[in-house]
Coordinates of C-alpha atoms in Angstrom, one line a residue:
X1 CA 110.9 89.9 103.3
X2 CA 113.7 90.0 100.6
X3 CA 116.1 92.3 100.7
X4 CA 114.8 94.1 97.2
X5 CA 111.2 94.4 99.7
X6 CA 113.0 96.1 102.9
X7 CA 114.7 98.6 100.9
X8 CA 111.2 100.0 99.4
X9 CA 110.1 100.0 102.6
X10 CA 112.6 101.9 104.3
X11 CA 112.5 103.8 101.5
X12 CA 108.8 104.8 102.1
X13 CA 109.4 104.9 105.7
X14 CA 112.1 107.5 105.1
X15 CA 109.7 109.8 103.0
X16 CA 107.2 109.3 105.8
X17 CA 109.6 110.7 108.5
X18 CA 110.8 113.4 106.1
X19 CA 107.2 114.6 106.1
X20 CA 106.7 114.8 109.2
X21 CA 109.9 116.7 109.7
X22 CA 109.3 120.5 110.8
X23 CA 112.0 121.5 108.5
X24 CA 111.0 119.4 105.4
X25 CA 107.3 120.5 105.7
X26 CA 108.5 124.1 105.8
X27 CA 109.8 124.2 102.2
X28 CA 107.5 123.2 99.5
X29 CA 110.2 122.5 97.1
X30 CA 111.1 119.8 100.0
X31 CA 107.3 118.7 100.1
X32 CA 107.2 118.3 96.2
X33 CA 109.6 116.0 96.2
X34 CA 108.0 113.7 98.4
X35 CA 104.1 114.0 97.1
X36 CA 103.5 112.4 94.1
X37 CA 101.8 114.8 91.4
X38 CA 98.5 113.0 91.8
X39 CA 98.5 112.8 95.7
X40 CA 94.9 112.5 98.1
X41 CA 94.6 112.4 101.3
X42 CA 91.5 112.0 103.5
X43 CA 92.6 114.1 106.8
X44 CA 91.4 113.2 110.2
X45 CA 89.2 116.1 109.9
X46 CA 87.3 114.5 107.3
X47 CA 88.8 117.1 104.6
X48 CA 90.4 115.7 101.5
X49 CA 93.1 117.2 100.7
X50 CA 95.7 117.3 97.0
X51 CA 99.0 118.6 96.4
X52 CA 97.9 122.6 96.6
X53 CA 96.3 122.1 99.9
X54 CA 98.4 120.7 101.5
X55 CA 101.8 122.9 100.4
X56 CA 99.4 125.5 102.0
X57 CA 99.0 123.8 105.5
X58 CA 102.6 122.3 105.8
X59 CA 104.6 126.2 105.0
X60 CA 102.1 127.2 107.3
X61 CA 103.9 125.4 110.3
X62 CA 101.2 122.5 111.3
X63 CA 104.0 120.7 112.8
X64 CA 106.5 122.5 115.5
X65 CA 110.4 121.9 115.7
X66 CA 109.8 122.0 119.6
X67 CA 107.2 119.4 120.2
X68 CA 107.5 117.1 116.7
X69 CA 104.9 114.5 116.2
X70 CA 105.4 111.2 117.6
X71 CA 105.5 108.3 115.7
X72 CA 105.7 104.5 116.9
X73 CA 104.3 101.0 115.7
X74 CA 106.0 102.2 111.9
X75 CA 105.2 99.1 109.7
X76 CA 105.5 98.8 106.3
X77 CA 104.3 95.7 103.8
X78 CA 104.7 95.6 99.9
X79 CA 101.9 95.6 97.5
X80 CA 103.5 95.1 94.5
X81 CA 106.7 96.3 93.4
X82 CA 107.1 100.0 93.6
X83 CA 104.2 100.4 95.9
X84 CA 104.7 100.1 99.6
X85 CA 101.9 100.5 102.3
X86 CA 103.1 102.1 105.4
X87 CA 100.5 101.9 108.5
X88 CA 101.7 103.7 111.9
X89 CA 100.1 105.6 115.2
X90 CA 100.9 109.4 115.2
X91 CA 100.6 112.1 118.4
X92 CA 100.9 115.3 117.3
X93 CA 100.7 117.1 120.4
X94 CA 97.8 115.5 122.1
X95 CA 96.2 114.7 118.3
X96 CA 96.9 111.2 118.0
X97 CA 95.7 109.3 114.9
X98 CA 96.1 106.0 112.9
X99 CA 98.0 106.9 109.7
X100 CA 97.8 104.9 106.3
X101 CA 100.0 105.7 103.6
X102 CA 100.7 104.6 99.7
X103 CA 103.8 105.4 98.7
X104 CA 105.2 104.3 95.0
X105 CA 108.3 104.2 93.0
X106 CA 108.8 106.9 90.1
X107 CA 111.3 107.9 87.7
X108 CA 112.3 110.9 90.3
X109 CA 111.9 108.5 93.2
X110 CA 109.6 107.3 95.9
X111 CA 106.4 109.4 96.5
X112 CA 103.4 109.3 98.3
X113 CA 100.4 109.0 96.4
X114 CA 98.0 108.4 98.9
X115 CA 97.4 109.2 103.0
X116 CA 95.3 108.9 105.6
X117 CA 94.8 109.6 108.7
X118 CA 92.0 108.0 112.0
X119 CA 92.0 110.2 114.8
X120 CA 91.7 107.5 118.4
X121 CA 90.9 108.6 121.5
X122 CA 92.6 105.8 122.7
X123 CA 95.4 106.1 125.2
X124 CA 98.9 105.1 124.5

């Protein structure tokens, strides 16, 4: 990977973990800066979800400061430049799910434009 391709990535992976942040998803200001204007996601409820929806679930508190989601097997591959594809395996408090994510490069930064998530019933 050159060194232009790992920064996008840690990029995105660095918008991923500030979304999952308790604080972060607290503030929609904080969310709007990460969510591209024309953000989708298809839930692991089946729901799909834009921008409006989901500033309604995150200031709700979906994610607790005690018991954070748990995030391993982070990778991230880029599709073209300024769009980075970030897969990884999620538990949030027993909910644990395969998570897909498009994030790519604006004028204000990197955003996601795209999400999904695979609930597993598989152990880990």
């Amino acid at each position: 990977m050159t060194d232009d391709s790992e920064r996008a990535v840690q990029a995105a992976i660095d918008g991923e973990m500030r979304l999952l942040d308790p604080e972060v998803r607290a503030s929609p200001a904080r969310v709007l800066e990460l969510l591209d204007p024309e953000f989708i996601e298809f839930g692991a409820s089946g729901r799909r979800w834009d921008v409006e929806s989901i500033l309604t679930v995150t200031s709700g508190g979906s994610v607790s400061s005690e018991s954070p989601v748990k995030v391993s097997e982070m990778a991230g591959v880029v599709l073209t430049p300024g769009v980075v594809h970030l897969t990884y395996f999620a538990d949030n408090q027993g909910r644990r799910a395969w998570r897909s994510s498009l994030w790519r490069l604006t004028a204000t930064g990197w955003r996601m434009y795209f999400h999904q998530a695979t609930l597993t019933a598989l152990p880990r």
